[in-house]
């Protein structure tokens, strides 16, 4: 039987990928409101992670690096307080990046 060994290295790589995602492309940053594509996790889960001067993040700027970001997903996330903006759609503002990384890793990490 094959068993997977877990280390802290994938977590560090996920933080780098998350910061890269939040920076966005040049075309996304010149728009009045920067909107990034959804995060796709290895298990197929998708959700929105946004950071700009118009989102609930810190710092509130277009370029980062960010300490927290805004997360939007279908269904509640244990341990976070958010707003149900539509039936079954929750927005979580100022979520610390390590907490977002934990959510991504709980779904197998970034899909590559």
mmCIF file with all atom_site columns, C-alpha atoms in Angstrom:
data_model
loop_
_atom_site.group_PDB
_atom_site.id
_atom_site.type_symbol
_atom_site.label_atom_id
_atom_site.label_alt_id
_atom_site.label_comp_id
_atom_site.label_asym_id
_atom_site.label_entity_id
_atom_site.label_seq_id
_atom_site.pdbx_PDB_ins_code
_atom_site.Cartn_x
_atom_site.Cartn_y
_atom_site.Cartn_z
_atom_site.occupancy
_atom_site.B_iso_or_equiv
_atom_site.pdbx_formal_charge
_atom_site.auth_seq_id
_atom_site.auth_comp_id
_atom_site.auth_asym_id
_atom_site.auth_atom_id
_atom_site.pdbx_PDB_model_num
ATOM 1   C CA . UNK A 1 1   ? 0.000   0.000  0.000   1.00 0.00 ? 1   UNK A CA 1
ATOM 2   C CA . UNK A 1 2   ? 1.323   3.444  -0.959  1.00 0.00 ? 2   UNK A CA 1
ATOM 3   C CA . UNK A 1 3   ? 1.389   6.104  1.747   1.00 0.00 ? 3   UNK A CA 1
ATOM 4   C CA . UNK A 1 4   ? 2.086   9.741  1.070   1.00 0.00 ? 4   UNK A CA 1
ATOM 5   C CA . UNK A 1 5   ? 4.617   11.568 3.247   1.00 0.00 ? 5   UNK A CA 1
ATOM 6   C CA . UNK A 1 6   ? 3.596   15.071 4.284   1.00 0.00 ? 6   UNK A CA 1
ATOM 7   C CA . UNK A 1 7   ? 6.046   17.906 4.943   1.00 0.00 ? 7   UNK A CA 1
ATOM 8   C CA . UNK A 1 8   ? 5.762   21.647 5.501   1.00 0.00 ? 8   UNK A CA 1
ATOM 9   C CA . UNK A 1 9   ? 7.286   22.428 2.084   1.00 0.00 ? 9   UNK A CA 1
ATOM 10  C CA . UNK A 1 10  ? 3.971   22.195 0.156   1.00 0.00 ? 10  UNK A CA 1
ATOM 11  C CA . UNK A 1 11  ? 2.444   24.763 2.539   1.00 0.00 ? 11  UNK A CA 1
ATOM 12  C CA . UNK A 1 12  ? 5.223   27.254 1.729   1.00 0.00 ? 12  UNK A CA 1
ATOM 13  C CA . UNK A 1 13  ? 4.773   26.629 -1.985  1.00 0.00 ? 13  UNK A CA 1
ATOM 14  C CA . UNK A 1 14  ? 1.025   27.196 -1.607  1.00 0.00 ? 14  UNK A CA 1
ATOM 15  C CA . UNK A 1 15  ? 1.633   30.562 0.069   1.00 0.00 ? 15  UNK A CA 1
ATOM 16  C CA . UNK A 1 16  ? 3.828   31.570 -2.891  1.00 0.00 ? 16  UNK A CA 1
ATOM 17  C CA . UNK A 1 17  ? 1.204   30.438 -5.401  1.00 0.00 ? 17  UNK A CA 1
ATOM 18  C CA . UNK A 1 18  ? -1.527  32.271 -3.480  1.00 0.00 ? 18  UNK A CA 1
ATOM 19  C CA . UNK A 1 19  ? 0.486   35.528 -3.416  1.00 0.00 ? 19  UNK A CA 1
ATOM 20  C CA . UNK A 1 20  ? 1.137   35.105 -7.156  1.00 0.00 ? 20  UNK A CA 1
ATOM 21  C CA . UNK A 1 21  ? -2.579  34.554 -7.799  1.00 0.00 ? 21  UNK A CA 1
ATOM 22  C CA . UNK A 1 22  ? -3.509  37.638 -5.770  1.00 0.00 ? 22  UNK A CA 1
ATOM 23  C CA . UNK A 1 23  ? -1.077  39.866 -7.683  1.00 0.00 ? 23  UNK A CA 1
ATOM 24  C CA . UNK A 1 24  ? -3.021  39.098 -10.864 1.00 0.00 ? 24  UNK A CA 1
ATOM 25  C CA . UNK A 1 25  ? -1.942  39.821 -14.393 1.00 0.00 ? 25  UNK A CA 1
ATOM 26  C CA . UNK A 1 26  ? -1.142  43.299 -15.675 1.00 0.00 ? 26  UNK A CA 1
ATOM 27  C CA . UNK A 1 27  ? -4.472  43.459 -17.545 1.00 0.00 ? 27  UNK A CA 1
ATOM 28  C CA . UNK A 1 28  ? -6.391  42.627 -14.371 1.00 0.00 ? 28  UNK A CA 1
ATOM 29  C CA . UNK A 1 29  ? -4.592  45.317 -12.368 1.00 0.00 ? 29  UNK A CA 1
ATOM 30  C CA . UNK A 1 30  ? -5.351  48.207 -14.742 1.00 0.00 ? 30  UNK A CA 1
ATOM 31  C CA . UNK A 1 31  ? -9.109  47.633 -14.559 1.00 0.00 ? 31  UNK A CA 1
ATOM 32  C CA . UNK A 1 32  ? -11.019 49.869 -12.109 1.00 0.00 ? 32  UNK A CA 1
ATOM 33  C CA . UNK A 1 33  ? -11.820 46.767 -10.046 1.00 0.00 ? 33  UNK A CA 1
ATOM 34  C CA . UNK A 1 34  ? -9.312  43.913 -10.141 1.00 0.00 ? 34  UNK A CA 1
ATOM 35  C CA . UNK A 1 35  ? -11.180 40.614 -10.445 1.00 0.00 ? 35  UNK A CA 1
ATOM 36  C CA . UNK A 1 36  ? -9.194  37.383 -10.434 1.00 0.00 ? 36  UNK A CA 1
ATOM 37  C CA . UNK A 1 37  ? -10.220 33.988 -11.819 1.00 0.00 ? 37  UNK A CA 1
ATOM 38  C CA . UNK A 1 38  ? -11.378 31.356 -9.317  1.00 0.00 ? 38  UNK A CA 1
ATOM 39  C CA . UNK A 1 39  ? -8.904  29.199 -7.417  1.00 0.00 ? 39  UNK A CA 1
ATOM 40  C CA . UNK A 1 40  ? -9.089  25.570 -8.565  1.00 0.00 ? 40  UNK A CA 1
ATOM 41  C CA . UNK A 1 41  ? -8.072  22.996 -5.969  1.00 0.00 ? 41  UNK A CA 1
ATOM 42  C CA . UNK A 1 42  ? -6.718  19.525 -6.689  1.00 0.00 ? 42  UNK A CA 1
ATOM 43  C CA . UNK A 1 43  ? -10.011 17.881 -5.620  1.00 0.00 ? 43  UNK A CA 1
ATOM 44  C CA . UNK A 1 44  ? -12.025 20.047 -8.048  1.00 0.00 ? 44  UNK A CA 1
ATOM 45  C CA . UNK A 1 45  ? -13.259 22.560 -5.458  1.00 0.00 ? 45  UNK A CA 1
ATOM 46  C CA . UNK A 1 46  ? -13.352 26.141 -6.730  1.00 0.00 ? 46  UNK A CA 1
ATOM 47  C CA . UNK A 1 47  ? -13.766 29.412 -4.878  1.00 0.00 ? 47  UNK A CA 1
ATOM 48  C CA . UNK A 1 48  ? -12.951 33.064 -5.333  1.00 0.00 ? 48  UNK A CA 1
ATOM 49  C CA . UNK A 1 49  ? -10.021 34.719 -3.567  1.00 0.00 ? 49  UNK A CA 1
ATOM 50  C CA . UNK A 1 50  ? -9.788  38.459 -4.242  1.00 0.00 ? 50  UNK A CA 1
ATOM 51  C CA . UNK A 1 51  ? -7.541  41.300 -3.064  1.00 0.00 ? 51  UNK A CA 1
ATOM 52  C CA . UNK A 1 52  ? -7.486  44.921 -4.242  1.00 0.00 ? 52  UNK A CA 1
ATOM 53  C CA . UNK A 1 53  ? -8.386  48.395 -3.065  1.00 0.00 ? 53  UNK A CA 1
ATOM 54  C CA . UNK A 1 54  ? -12.069 47.397 -3.469  1.00 0.00 ? 54  UNK A CA 1
ATOM 55  C CA . UNK A 1 55  ? -12.003 44.112 -1.510  1.00 0.00 ? 55  UNK A CA 1
ATOM 56  C CA . UNK A 1 56  ? -11.893 43.149 2.162   1.00 0.00 ? 56  UNK A CA 1
ATOM 57  C CA . UNK A 1 57  ? -8.149  42.545 2.363   1.00 0.00 ? 57  UNK A CA 1
ATOM 58  C CA . UNK A 1 58  ? -4.993  43.967 3.903   1.00 0.00 ? 58  UNK A CA 1
ATOM 59  C CA . UNK A 1 59  ? -3.354  45.958 2.594   1.00 0.00 ? 59  UNK A CA 1
ATOM 60  C CA . UNK A 1 60  ? -6.114  47.412 0.431   1.00 0.00 ? 60  UNK A CA 1
ATOM 61  C CA . UNK A 1 61  ? -4.076  47.912 -2.733  1.00 0.00 ? 61  UNK A CA 1
ATOM 62  C CA . UNK A 1 62  ? -3.680  46.394 -6.191  1.00 0.00 ? 62  UNK A CA 1
ATOM 63  C CA . UNK A 1 63  ? -0.187  44.926 -5.908  1.00 0.00 ? 63  UNK A CA 1
ATOM 64  C CA . UNK A 1 64  ? 0.274   43.315 -2.455  1.00 0.00 ? 64  UNK A CA 1
ATOM 65  C CA . UNK A 1 65  ? 1.917   41.376 -0.899  1.00 0.00 ? 65  UNK A CA 1
ATOM 66  C CA . UNK A 1 66  ? -1.186  40.620 1.123   1.00 0.00 ? 66  UNK A CA 1
ATOM 67  C CA . UNK A 1 67  ? -1.702  39.599 4.742   1.00 0.00 ? 67  UNK A CA 1
ATOM 68  C CA . UNK A 1 68  ? -5.409  38.852 4.271   1.00 0.00 ? 68  UNK A CA 1
ATOM 69  C CA . UNK A 1 69  ? -7.847  38.530 1.379   1.00 0.00 ? 69  UNK A CA 1
ATOM 70  C CA . UNK A 1 70  ? -11.534 38.182 0.593   1.00 0.00 ? 70  UNK A CA 1
ATOM 71  C CA . UNK A 1 71  ? -12.834 34.650 0.031   1.00 0.00 ? 71  UNK A CA 1
ATOM 72  C CA . UNK A 1 72  ? -16.161 33.752 -1.589  1.00 0.00 ? 72  UNK A CA 1
ATOM 73  C CA . UNK A 1 73  ? -17.485 30.196 -1.805  1.00 0.00 ? 73  UNK A CA 1
ATOM 74  C CA . UNK A 1 74  ? -20.580 28.030 -1.940  1.00 0.00 ? 74  UNK A CA 1
ATOM 75  C CA . UNK A 1 75  ? -21.276 26.895 1.585   1.00 0.00 ? 75  UNK A CA 1
ATOM 76  C CA . UNK A 1 76  ? -19.975 27.934 4.993   1.00 0.00 ? 76  UNK A CA 1
ATOM 77  C CA . UNK A 1 77  ? -16.388 27.376 6.165   1.00 0.00 ? 77  UNK A CA 1
ATOM 78  C CA . UNK A 1 78  ? -15.922 26.134 9.720   1.00 0.00 ? 78  UNK A CA 1
ATOM 79  C CA . UNK A 1 79  ? -14.210 28.649 11.968  1.00 0.00 ? 79  UNK A CA 1
ATOM 80  C CA . UNK A 1 80  ? -14.884 31.705 9.781   1.00 0.00 ? 80  UNK A CA 1
ATOM 81  C CA . UNK A 1 81  ? -17.595 34.313 10.143  1.00 0.00 ? 81  UNK A CA 1
ATOM 82  C CA . UNK A 1 82  ? -18.962 35.468 6.818   1.00 0.00 ? 82  UNK A CA 1
ATOM 83  C CA . UNK A 1 83  ? -21.994 36.981 5.167   1.00 0.00 ? 83  UNK A CA 1
ATOM 84  C CA . UNK A 1 84  ? -24.443 34.864 3.172   1.00 0.00 ? 84  UNK A CA 1
ATOM 85  C CA . UNK A 1 85  ? -24.871 37.235 0.209   1.00 0.00 ? 85  UNK A CA 1
ATOM 86  C CA . UNK A 1 86  ? -27.036 34.842 -1.818  1.00 0.00 ? 86  UNK A CA 1
ATOM 87  C CA . UNK A 1 87  ? -28.604 31.535 -0.782  1.00 0.00 ? 87  UNK A CA 1
ATOM 88  C CA . UNK A 1 88  ? -25.632 29.226 -0.196  1.00 0.00 ? 88  UNK A CA 1
ATOM 89  C CA . UNK A 1 89  ? -23.008 31.813 -1.240  1.00 0.00 ? 89  UNK A CA 1
ATOM 90  C CA . UNK A 1 90  ? -20.771 33.147 1.524   1.00 0.00 ? 90  UNK A CA 1
ATOM 91  C CA . UNK A 1 91  ? -18.281 36.041 1.500   1.00 0.00 ? 91  UNK A CA 1
ATOM 92  C CA . UNK A 1 92  ? -15.504 36.155 4.096   1.00 0.00 ? 92  UNK A CA 1
ATOM 93  C CA . UNK A 1 93  ? -13.576 39.435 4.373   1.00 0.00 ? 93  UNK A CA 1
ATOM 94  C CA . UNK A 1 94  ? -10.074 39.977 5.802   1.00 0.00 ? 94  UNK A CA 1
ATOM 95  C CA . UNK A 1 95  ? -9.267  36.245 6.001   1.00 0.00 ? 95  UNK A CA 1
ATOM 96  C CA . UNK A 1 96  ? -5.594  35.789 6.989   1.00 0.00 ? 96  UNK A CA 1
ATOM 97  C CA . UNK A 1 97  ? -3.575  34.174 4.196   1.00 0.00 ? 97  UNK A CA 1
ATOM 98  C CA . UNK A 1 98  ? -2.482  31.232 6.402   1.00 0.00 ? 98  UNK A CA 1
ATOM 99  C CA . UNK A 1 99  ? -6.191  30.405 6.924   1.00 0.00 ? 99  UNK A CA 1
ATOM 100 C CA . UNK A 1 100 ? -6.844  30.551 3.153   1.00 0.00 ? 100 UNK A CA 1
ATOM 101 C CA . UNK A 1 101 ? -3.788  28.328 2.608   1.00 0.00 ? 101 UNK A CA 1
ATOM 102 C CA . UNK A 1 102 ? -5.273  25.837 5.107   1.00 0.00 ? 102 UNK A CA 1
ATOM 103 C CA . UNK A 1 103 ? -8.557  25.793 3.147   1.00 0.00 ? 103 UNK A CA 1
ATOM 104 C CA . UNK A 1 104 ? -6.689  25.241 -0.146  1.00 0.00 ? 104 UNK A CA 1
ATOM 105 C CA . UNK A 1 105 ? -4.554  22.471 1.370   1.00 0.00 ? 105 UNK A CA 1
ATOM 106 C CA . UNK A 1 106 ? -7.653  20.807 2.867   1.00 0.00 ? 106 UNK A CA 1
ATOM 107 C CA . UNK A 1 107 ? -8.801  20.398 -0.749  1.00 0.00 ? 107 UNK A CA 1
ATOM 108 C CA . UNK A 1 108 ? -5.509  18.910 -1.953  1.00 0.00 ? 108 UNK A CA 1
ATOM 109 C CA . UNK A 1 109 ? -3.654  22.149 -2.728  1.00 0.00 ? 109 UNK A CA 1
ATOM 110 C CA . UNK A 1 110 ? -3.668  24.094 -5.974  1.00 0.00 ? 110 UNK A CA 1
ATOM 111 C CA . UNK A 1 111 ? -4.561  22.137 -9.100  1.00 0.00 ? 111 UNK A CA 1
ATOM 112 C CA . UNK A 1 112 ? -1.576  22.131 -11.459 1.00 0.00 ? 112 UNK A CA 1
#
